[in-house]
mmCIF file of C-alpha atoms and ligand atoms in Angstrom:
data_model
loop_
_atom_site.group_PDB
_atom_site.id
_atom_site.type_symbol
_atom_site.label_atom_id
_atom_site.label_comp_id
_atom_site.label_asym_id
_atom_site.label_seq_id
_atom_site.Cartn_x
_atom_site.Cartn_y
_atom_site.Cartn_z
ATOM 1 C CA MET A 254 2.343 -6.523 23.411
ATOM 2 C CA GLN A 255 4.574 -9.509 22.193
ATOM 3 C CA ALA A 256 6.542 -9.790 19.166
ATOM 4 C CA ALA A 257 5.918 -12.283 16.369
ATOM 5 C CA ALA A 258 8.772 -14.824 17.187
ATOM 6 C CA SER A 259 12.112 -13.968 15.139
ATOM 7 C CA ASN A 260 10.027 -12.505 11.988
ATOM 8 C CA PRO A 261 12.530 -11.189 9.533
ATOM 9 C CA LEU A 262 9.578 -9.448 7.913
ATOM 10 C CA ALA A 263 8.717 -7.526 11.275
ATOM 11 C CA PRO A 264 10.082 -4.087 10.025
ATOM 12 C CA ALA A 265 7.734 -4.274 7.121
ATOM 13 C CA LEU A 266 4.776 -5.120 9.547
ATOM 14 C CA ALA A 267 5.739 -2.385 12.072
ATOM 15 C CA ALA A 268 5.612 0.135 9.567
ATOM 16 C CA LEU A 269 2.114 -0.692 8.837
ATOM 17 C CA CYS A 270 0.989 0.248 12.641
ATOM 18 C CA GLY A 271 -1.512 2.879 12.644
ATOM 19 C CA ARG A 272 -2.272 2.752 9.022
ATOM 20 C CA ASP A 273 -5.577 2.407 6.846
ATOM 21 C CA LEU A 274 -6.141 -0.415 4.391
ATOM 22 C CA LEU A 275 -8.807 0.763 1.934
ATOM 23 C CA SER A 276 -7.015 -0.637 -1.359
ATOM 24 C CA SER A 277 -5.028 -3.641 -1.822
ATOM 25 C CA ALA A 278 -2.726 -1.060 -3.446
ATOM 26 C CA ASP A 279 -2.241 0.634 -0.006
ATOM 27 C CA LEU A 280 0.194 -1.949 0.739
ATOM 28 C CA SER A 281 3.919 -2.550 -0.639
ATOM 29 C CA ALA A 282 4.761 -5.809 -2.055
ATOM 30 C CA GLU A 283 7.004 -6.404 0.964
ATOM 31 C CA GLN A 284 4.091 -5.620 3.429
ATOM 32 C CA THR A 285 1.959 -7.723 1.497
ATOM 33 C CA GLN A 286 4.164 -10.810 1.663
ATOM 34 C CA ALA A 287 5.126 -10.241 5.198
ATOM 35 C CA LEU A 288 1.261 -10.113 5.948
ATOM 36 C CA LEU A 289 0.969 -13.455 4.091
ATOM 37 C CA GLN A 290 3.797 -15.044 6.065
ATOM 38 C CA LEU A 291 2.325 -13.752 9.437
ATOM 39 C CA ALA A 292 -0.841 -15.339 8.572
ATOM 40 C CA ALA A 293 0.817 -18.413 7.847
ATOM 41 C CA ASP A 294 2.728 -18.322 11.043
ATOM 42 C CA LEU A 295 -0.380 -17.573 13.206
ATOM 43 C CA LYS A 296 -2.315 -20.432 11.440
ATOM 44 C CA ALA A 297 0.476 -22.737 12.069
ATOM 45 C CA GLY A 298 0.827 -21.505 15.796
ATOM 46 C CA ARG A 299 4.380 -20.356 15.139
ATOM 47 C CA SER A 300 3.409 -16.695 16.310
ATOM 48 C CA GLN A 301 1.767 -15.266 19.140
ATOM 49 C CA ILE A 302 0.373 -11.977 19.353
ATOM 50 C CA ASP A 303 -1.242 -10.104 21.920
ATOM 51 C CA LEU A 304 -3.875 -7.397 21.378
ATOM 52 C CA ALA A 305 -5.435 -7.407 24.936
ATOM 53 C CA GLY A 306 -7.378 -4.277 25.677
ATOM 54 C CA LYS A 307 -7.818 -3.335 21.779
ATOM 55 C CA THR A 308 -11.496 -3.011 20.241
ATOM 56 C CA LEU A 309 -12.440 -2.789 16.663
ATOM 57 C CA GLY A 310 -15.742 -1.427 15.634
ATOM 58 C CA LEU A 311 -17.444 -2.933 12.778
ATOM 59 C CA ILE A 312 -19.634 -0.756 10.638
ATOM 60 C CA PHE A 313 -21.275 -2.905 8.012
ATOM 61 C CA THR A 314 -24.117 -1.359 5.841
ATOM 62 C CA LYS A 315 -24.374 -4.418 3.871
ATOM 63 C CA ALA A 316 -24.720 -8.380 4.797
ATOM 64 C CA SER A 317 -21.696 -10.483 5.786
ATOM 65 C CA THR A 318 -21.185 -13.709 7.053
ATOM 66 C CA ARG A 319 -17.390 -14.391 6.503
ATOM 67 C CA THR A 320 -15.985 -10.853 6.839
ATOM 68 C CA ARG A 321 -18.153 -10.063 10.111
ATOM 69 C CA VAL A 322 -17.697 -13.476 11.742
ATOM 70 C CA SER A 323 -13.901 -13.529 11.124
ATOM 71 C CA PHE A 324 -13.000 -10.237 12.292
ATOM 72 C CA SER A 325 -15.026 -10.963 15.359
ATOM 73 C CA VAL A 326 -13.193 -14.183 15.802
ATOM 74 C CA ALA A 327 -9.888 -12.865 14.803
ATOM 75 C CA MET A 328 -10.074 -10.133 17.579
ATOM 76 C CA ALA A 329 -10.918 -12.616 20.207
ATOM 77 C CA ARG A 330 -8.229 -15.133 19.241
ATOM 78 C CA LEU A 331 -5.808 -12.135 19.522
ATOM 79 C CA GLY A 332 -6.981 -11.373 23.008
ATOM 80 C CA GLY A 333 -9.121 -8.019 21.676
ATOM 81 C CA GLN A 334 -12.667 -7.453 21.452
ATOM 82 C CA THR A 335 -15.193 -6.198 18.560
ATOM 83 C CA LEU A 336 -18.135 -3.836 18.827
ATOM 84 C CA ASP A 337 -20.911 -4.486 16.298
ATOM 85 C CA LEU A 338 -21.638 -0.862 15.280
ATOM 86 C CA ASN A 339 -24.777 -1.965 13.342
ATOM 87 C CA PRO A 340 -26.046 1.154 11.410
ATOM 88 C CA GLN A 341 -29.696 0.548 12.100
ATOM 89 C CA LEU A 342 -28.663 0.617 15.794
ATOM 90 C CA THR A 343 -26.332 3.548 15.900
ATOM 91 C CA GLN A 344 -26.828 7.219 14.875
ATOM 92 C CA VAL A 345 -24.898 6.301 11.501
ATOM 93 C CA GLY A 346 -28.325 5.176 10.432
ATOM 94 C CA ARG A 347 -30.272 8.110 11.477
ATOM 95 C CA GLY A 348 -27.632 10.509 9.177
ATOM 96 C CA GLU A 349 -25.225 11.472 11.698
ATOM 97 C CA PRO A 350 -22.391 13.016 9.236
ATOM 98 C CA VAL A 351 -19.158 10.558 8.781
ATOM 99 C CA ALA A 352 -17.030 13.366 10.129
ATOM 100 C CA ASP A 353 -18.527 13.406 13.347
ATOM 101 C CA THR A 354 -19.240 9.479 13.567
ATOM 102 C CA ALA A 355 -15.258 8.924 12.777
ATOM 103 C CA ARG A 356 -14.163 11.591 15.188
ATOM 104 C CA VAL A 357 -16.175 10.342 18.118
ATOM 105 C CA LEU A 358 -15.338 6.485 17.460
ATOM 106 C CA SER A 359 -11.867 7.216 17.393
ATOM 107 C CA ARG A 360 -12.033 8.132 20.894
ATOM 108 C CA TYR A 361 -13.301 4.783 21.735
ATOM 109 C CA VAL A 362 -12.381 2.031 19.557
ATOM 110 C CA ASP A 363 -8.911 1.193 18.233
ATOM 111 C CA ALA A 364 -9.699 0.274 14.638
ATOM 112 C CA LEU A 365 -12.906 0.721 12.400
ATOM 113 C CA ALA A 366 -13.632 -2.062 9.661
ATOM 114 C CA ILE A 367 -16.210 -0.742 7.349
ATOM 115 C CA ARG A 368 -18.370 -2.551 4.862
ATOM 116 C CA THR A 369 -20.451 0.014 2.659
ATOM 117 C CA PHE A 370 -21.266 0.518 -1.205
ATOM 118 C CA ALA A 371 -19.074 3.772 -1.740
ATOM 119 C CA GLN A 372 -15.300 3.661 -1.673
ATOM 120 C CA GLU A 373 -15.712 7.686 -1.330
ATOM 121 C CA GLU A 374 -17.385 7.075 1.987
ATOM 122 C CA LEU A 375 -14.790 4.709 3.250
ATOM 123 C CA ALA A 376 -12.111 6.868 2.433
ATOM 124 C CA GLU A 377 -13.997 9.871 4.091
ATOM 125 C CA TYR A 378 -14.075 7.760 7.821
ATOM 126 C CA ALA A 379 -10.124 7.342 6.977
ATOM 127 C CA HIS A 380 -10.069 10.811 6.647
ATOM 128 C CA TRP A 381 -11.479 11.800 9.811
ATOM 129 C CA ALA A 382 -10.748 8.853 11.700
ATOM 130 C CA SER A 383 -7.496 8.979 14.061
ATOM 131 C CA ILE A 384 -7.396 5.067 14.186
ATOM 132 C CA PRO A 385 -6.603 2.530 11.250
ATOM 133 C CA VAL A 386 -9.848 2.094 8.860
ATOM 134 C CA ILE A 387 -9.929 -1.270 7.213
ATOM 135 C CA ASN A 388 -11.825 -1.934 3.911
ATOM 136 C CA ALA A 389 -14.299 -4.719 4.735
ATOM 137 C CA LEU A 390 -15.972 -4.471 1.246
ATOM 138 C CA THR A 391 -16.887 -1.675 -1.058
ATOM 139 C CA ASP A 392 -18.300 -1.469 -4.603
ATOM 140 C CA LEU A 393 -14.680 -0.951 -5.832
ATOM 141 C CA GLU A 394 -12.530 -3.230 -3.860
ATOM 142 C CA HIS A 395 -12.349 -6.412 -1.233
ATOM 143 C CA PRO A 396 -8.353 -6.288 -0.039
ATOM 144 C CA CYS A 397 -9.097 -8.516 2.917
ATOM 145 C CA GLN A 398 -10.455 -11.158 0.756
ATOM 146 C CA ALA A 399 -7.524 -10.822 -1.625
ATOM 147 C CA LEU A 400 -4.826 -11.429 1.328
ATOM 148 C CA ALA A 401 -6.876 -14.877 2.117
ATOM 149 C CA ASP A 402 -7.090 -15.610 -1.360
ATOM 150 C CA TYR A 403 -3.373 -15.473 -2.238
ATOM 151 C CA LEU A 404 -2.688 -16.970 1.152
ATOM 152 C CA THR A 405 -4.651 -20.026 -0.118
ATOM 153 C CA LEU A 406 -2.797 -19.925 -3.503
ATOM 154 C CA GLN A 407 0.726 -19.976 -1.316
ATOM 155 C CA GLU A 408 -0.539 -22.729 0.722
ATOM 156 C CA ALA A 409 -1.037 -24.754 -2.739
ATOM 157 C CA PHE A 410 1.918 -23.761 -4.501
ATOM 158 C CA GLY A 411 4.392 -22.420 -1.997
ATOM 159 C CA GLU A 412 6.113 -19.759 -4.331
ATOM 160 C CA LEU A 413 3.454 -16.972 -5.786
ATOM 161 C CA LYS A 414 5.707 -15.262 -8.305
ATOM 162 C CA GLY A 415 5.171 -16.677 -11.789
ATOM 163 C CA LEU A 416 1.577 -18.520 -10.732
ATOM 164 C CA THR A 417 -1.134 -17.497 -12.974
ATOM 165 C CA LEU A 418 -4.774 -16.864 -11.452
ATOM 166 C CA SER A 419 -7.524 -16.640 -13.661
ATOM 167 C CA TYR A 420 -10.762 -14.908 -12.393
ATOM 168 C CA VAL A 421 -13.691 -15.472 -14.503
ATOM 169 C CA GLY A 422 -16.796 -13.210 -13.991
ATOM 170 C CA ASP A 423 -17.734 -9.894 -13.071
ATOM 171 C CA GLY A 424 -14.506 -7.318 -13.131
ATOM 172 C CA ASN A 425 -15.528 -5.435 -10.131
ATOM 173 C CA ASN A 426 -14.778 -5.437 -6.154
ATOM 174 C CA VAL A 427 -13.051 -8.791 -5.486
ATOM 175 C CA ALA A 428 -11.369 -8.714 -9.117
ATOM 176 C CA HIS A 429 -9.937 -5.468 -8.415
ATOM 177 C CA SER A 430 -8.339 -6.478 -5.347
ATOM 178 C CA LEU A 431 -7.123 -9.631 -6.806
ATOM 179 C CA LEU A 432 -5.564 -7.738 -9.708
ATOM 180 C CA LEU A 433 -3.806 -5.183 -7.544
ATOM 181 C CA CYS A 434 -2.645 -7.623 -4.762
ATOM 182 C CA GLY A 435 -1.616 -10.143 -7.389
ATOM 183 C CA ALA A 436 0.080 -7.752 -9.296
ATOM 184 C CA LEU A 437 2.167 -6.742 -6.354
ATOM 185 C CA LEU A 438 3.195 -10.253 -5.508
ATOM 186 C CA GLY A 439 4.296 -11.082 -9.110
ATOM 187 C CA VAL A 440 1.358 -12.933 -9.978
ATOM 188 C CA ASN A 441 -0.045 -12.986 -13.894
ATOM 189 C CA VAL A 442 -3.705 -12.294 -13.008
ATOM 190 C CA ARG A 443 -6.249 -12.904 -16.094
ATOM 191 C CA ILE A 444 -9.636 -11.430 -15.866
ATOM 192 C CA GLY A 445 -12.114 -13.369 -18.294
ATOM 193 C CA CYS A 446 -15.521 -11.527 -18.675
ATOM 194 C CA PRO A 447 -18.098 -10.810 -21.178
ATOM 195 C CA VAL A 448 -17.780 -7.608 -23.046
ATOM 196 C CA GLY A 449 -19.240 -4.605 -20.793
ATOM 197 C CA PHE A 450 -17.853 -6.259 -17.388
ATOM 198 C CA GLU A 451 -14.415 -5.331 -17.523
ATOM 199 C CA PRO A 452 -12.433 -4.351 -14.458
ATOM 200 C CA ASN A 453 -12.393 -0.470 -13.965
ATOM 201 C CA GLY A 454 -9.830 1.234 -16.125
ATOM 202 C CA GLU A 455 -7.981 3.073 -13.378
ATOM 203 C CA VAL A 456 -7.419 -0.225 -11.327
ATOM 204 C CA LEU A 457 -6.525 -1.931 -14.276
ATOM 205 C CA GLY A 458 -3.891 0.715 -15.165
ATOM 206 C CA ARG A 459 -2.658 0.849 -11.536
ATOM 207 C CA ALA A 460 -2.194 -3.242 -11.459
ATOM 208 C CA GLN A 461 -0.383 -2.928 -14.718
ATOM 209 C CA ALA A 462 2.185 -0.361 -13.237
ATOM 210 C CA LEU A 463 2.574 -2.743 -10.219
ATOM 211 C CA ALA A 464 2.995 -6.071 -12.398
ATOM 212 C CA ALA A 465 5.828 -4.043 -14.482
ATOM 213 C CA ALA A 466 7.540 -3.613 -11.156
ATOM 214 C CA SER A 467 6.942 -7.213 -9.714
ATOM 215 C CA GLY A 468 7.484 -9.306 -12.819
ATOM 216 C CA GLY A 469 3.667 -9.932 -12.905
ATOM 217 C CA SER A 470 1.033 -9.471 -15.446
ATOM 218 C CA VAL A 471 -2.284 -8.513 -15.987
ATOM 219 C CA ALA A 472 -4.661 -9.275 -18.952
ATOM 220 C CA VAL A 473 -8.588 -8.928 -19.869
ATOM 221 C CA LEU A 474 -9.933 -11.647 -22.000
ATOM 222 C CA HIS A 475 -13.330 -12.020 -23.375
ATOM 223 C CA GLU A 476 -13.313 -15.809 -24.070
ATOM 224 C CA PRO A 477 -13.884 -18.255 -20.998
ATOM 225 C CA VAL A 478 -11.380 -21.008 -22.244
ATOM 226 C CA ALA A 479 -8.633 -18.717 -23.389
ATOM 227 C CA ALA A 480 -8.713 -16.993 -19.969
ATOM 228 C CA VAL A 481 -8.393 -20.259 -17.880
ATOM 229 C CA ARG A 482 -5.958 -22.178 -20.201
ATOM 230 C CA GLY A 483 -3.351 -23.362 -17.868
ATOM 231 C CA ALA A 484 -3.992 -21.390 -14.972
ATOM 232 C CA HIS A 485 -2.813 -22.326 -11.520
ATOM 233 C CA ALA A 486 -6.046 -20.855 -9.921
ATOM 234 C CA LEU A 487 -9.693 -20.448 -11.134
ATOM 235 C CA TYR A 488 -11.714 -18.140 -9.463
ATOM 236 C CA THR A 489 -15.309 -16.584 -9.708
ATOM 237 C CA ASP A 490 -17.761 -14.418 -7.724
ATOM 238 C CA VAL A 491 -21.506 -13.890 -8.045
ATOM 239 C CA TRP A 492 -22.683 -12.013 -11.384
ATOM 240 C CA ALA A 493 -24.873 -9.571 -9.385
ATOM 241 C CA SER A 494 -23.115 -8.279 -6.187
ATOM 242 C CA MET A 495 -24.742 -6.706 -3.377
ATOM 243 C CA GLY A 496 -26.647 -3.709 -4.666
ATOM 244 C CA GLN A 497 -27.236 -5.380 -8.039
ATOM 245 C CA GLU A 498 -30.145 -7.433 -7.493
ATOM 246 C CA GLU A 499 -32.464 -5.852 -9.734
ATOM 247 C CA GLU A 500 -30.423 -6.577 -12.481
ATOM 248 C CA LYS A 501 -29.997 -10.243 -11.826
ATOM 249 C CA ALA A 502 -31.708 -11.649 -14.679
ATOM 250 C CA GLU A 503 -30.128 -9.269 -17.276
ATOM 251 C CA ARG A 504 -26.716 -10.381 -15.914
ATOM 252 C CA GLU A 505 -27.208 -13.983 -15.824
ATOM 253 C CA ARG A 506 -28.091 -13.523 -19.831
ATOM 254 C CA ALA A 507 -24.966 -11.345 -20.130
ATOM 255 C CA PHE A 508 -22.809 -13.994 -18.366
ATOM 256 C CA ALA A 509 -24.240 -17.273 -20.164
ATOM 257 C CA GLY A 510 -21.391 -19.639 -20.873
ATOM 258 C CA TRP A 511 -19.134 -18.206 -18.050
ATOM 259 C CA CYS A 512 -20.003 -20.866 -15.436
ATOM 260 C CA LEU A 513 -17.034 -22.229 -13.617
ATOM 261 C CA ASN A 514 -17.458 -25.740 -14.162
ATOM 262 C CA GLU A 515 -15.532 -29.077 -14.820
ATOM 263 C CA GLU A 516 -15.122 -28.307 -18.532
ATOM 264 C CA LEU A 517 -13.383 -25.245 -17.702
ATOM 265 C CA ILE A 518 -11.411 -26.501 -14.955
ATOM 266 C CA ALA A 519 -10.198 -29.373 -17.485
ATOM 267 C CA GLU A 520 -8.534 -26.739 -19.248
ATOM 268 C CA ALA A 521 -6.386 -25.232 -16.479
ATOM 269 C CA ASP A 522 -3.035 -26.375 -15.338
ATOM 270 C CA PRO A 523 -3.631 -30.307 -13.698
ATOM 271 C CA ARG A 524 -2.849 -28.969 -10.338
ATOM 272 C CA ALA A 525 -5.032 -25.830 -10.660
ATOM 273 C CA ILE A 526 -7.134 -24.823 -7.265
ATOM 274 C CA VAL A 527 -10.824 -23.701 -7.559
ATOM 275 C CA LEU A 528 -11.527 -20.483 -5.355
ATOM 276 C CA HIS A 529 -14.602 -18.462 -4.851
ATOM 277 C CA CYS A 530 -15.050 -15.741 -1.992
ATOM 278 C CA LEU A 531 -18.523 -16.823 -1.302
ATOM 279 C CA PRO A 532 -21.459 -16.817 -0.983
ATOM 280 C CA ALA A 533 -22.017 -18.599 -4.220
ATOM 281 C CA TYR A 534 -25.093 -19.226 -6.627
ATOM 282 C CA ARG A 535 -24.446 -23.099 -7.319
ATOM 283 C CA GLY A 536 -25.208 -23.468 -11.181
ATOM 284 C CA LEU A 537 -25.017 -19.900 -12.000
ATOM 285 C CA GLU A 538 -21.318 -18.529 -11.942
ATOM 286 C CA ILE A 539 -20.072 -22.022 -10.500
ATOM 287 C CA SER A 540 -21.356 -25.663 -10.603
ATOM 288 C CA SER A 541 -21.969 -27.557 -7.403
ATOM 289 C CA GLY A 542 -19.179 -30.171 -8.832
ATOM 290 C CA ALA A 543 -16.361 -27.402 -9.038
ATOM 291 C CA ILE A 544 -17.164 -26.241 -5.382
ATOM 292 C CA GLU A 545 -17.153 -29.862 -4.194
ATOM 293 C CA GLY A 546 -14.617 -31.273 -6.162
ATOM 294 C CA PRO A 547 -11.095 -32.282 -5.491
ATOM 295 C CA SER A 548 -9.601 -29.187 -7.029
ATOM 296 C CA SER A 549 -11.827 -26.812 -4.661
ATOM 297 C CA ARG A 550 -10.017 -25.059 -1.784
ATOM 298 C CA ILE A 551 -12.882 -23.030 -1.400
ATOM 299 C CA PHE A 552 -13.534 -23.695 2.609
ATOM 300 C CA ASP A 553 -9.923 -23.424 3.102
ATOM 301 C CA GLN A 554 -10.047 -20.045 1.411
ATOM 302 C CA ALA A 555 -13.096 -19.086 3.678
ATOM 303 C CA GLU A 556 -10.945 -20.247 6.817
ATOM 304 C CA ASN A 557 -7.992 -18.240 5.588
ATOM 305 C CA ARG A 558 -10.183 -14.674 5.893
ATOM 306 C CA LEU A 559 -9.345 -15.603 9.686
ATOM 307 C CA HIS A 560 -5.602 -15.827 9.783
ATOM 308 C CA ALA A 561 -5.147 -13.324 7.180
ATOM 309 C CA GLN A 562 -7.172 -10.690 9.215
ATOM 310 C CA GLN A 563 -5.405 -11.832 12.322
ATOM 311 C CA ALA A 564 -2.061 -10.587 10.735
ATOM 312 C CA LEU A 565 -3.730 -7.576 9.563
ATOM 313 C CA LEU A 566 -5.117 -6.439 12.772
ATOM 314 C CA ALA A 567 -1.722 -7.649 14.505
ATOM 315 C CA ALA A 568 0.146 -5.029 12.087
ATOM 316 C CA LEU A 569 -2.154 -2.020 11.863
ATOM 317 C CA LEU A 570 -2.810 -2.199 15.842
ATOM 318 C CA GLY A 571 0.891 -2.440 16.681
ATOM 319 C CA GLY A 572 0.997 -5.886 17.841
ATOM 320 C CA VAL A 573 4.116 -7.140 16.038
HETATM 321 N N1 LIG C 270 -16.660 -13.448 1.077
HETATM 322 C C1 LIG C 270 -17.034 -12.118 1.907
HETATM 323 O O1 LIG C 270 -16.678 -11.156 2.092
HETATM 324 O O2 LIG C 270 -17.927 -13.108 2.551
HETATM 325 P P1 LIG C 270 -19.162 -12.088 3.264
HETATM 326 O O3 LIG C 270 -19.884 -11.334 2.380
HETATM 327 O O4 LIG C 270 -20.099 -13.287 3.935
HETATM 328 O O5 LIG C 270 -18.506 -11.423 4.486
HETATM 329 N N1 LIG C 271 -19.064 -9.163 -5.407
HETATM 330 C C1 LIG C 271 -19.601 -9.633 -4.410
HETATM 331 C C2 LIG C 271 -18.748 -9.783 -3.180
HETATM 332 C C3 LIG C 271 -19.488 -10.441 -2.046
HETATM 333 C C4 LIG C 271 -18.221 -11.103 -1.093
HETATM 334 C C5 LIG C 271 -20.511 -8.336 -3.729
HETATM 335 O O1 LIG C 271 -20.240 -7.242 -3.678
HETATM 336 O O2 LIG C 271 -21.666 -8.674 -3.310
#
């Protein structure tokens, strides 16, 4: 394997070799910064990584466009390959225990990216697997998304420390990883949400502790304008996540007035960028004008999934 060209952050990346990424908080601040730097270097063509002969298995029990495709293309660009272990086509879907599946797959593939509902199931895979297990989204977190999101913010502003990212919407998986990853990086992360849709208390507590160490901050606000005022990034996600389809109408009522639109953008810093993990429901959590407007970096953000995951795979699979 070829080392990333004279990357001073190489020791931080090398320490990730063989590790799992189940939560954004599994990384240290230095490792997160090193991954963002490597992602930027890979994007700019300044680093070369060779993962020839390595195979990533994808176990996705929920739909995915960006995560599935960006992992596959990331492995291909690094010279490795991906195996789609669709639960419907494997014994996973017929109830083979995770303990058995994880140990068997560890004999064939070099890492697993898993998208599922329960964080506990992901943790069980990680417990039994002898290879890196990557969270490709659970109901609790989306750490690969957060890496791409902060890479996008870094591209817009350079230094991340001291910036304010305001997430308006449901305080769940995407918000949780933004809180933890942002707190590591010294970002001021604000979550704006209706009462009853706050982030998980444990995640919030963890983020508060990380922010205390980095000089960042975390806050939860229940009024949209107060949540976005002066922010450098405005972010939203769907109001009804995968698995909550039957709550869609009820959630639309609860989130009335929380659409990320031009009026809210006008309350932010004039340089503010607009982000959305996608897929989006235009006219609900975000206006079409916000997606297509001059502040939007949403499609750069989607592209950055590819670069961030190349960096992550390189580190976990010993390519740096
Ligand atoms: N943002 C994201 O994870 O998209 P997919 O569900 O399409 O993978
Ligand atoms: N919160 C969304 C994110 C999709 C990428 C969901 O879990 O469906």
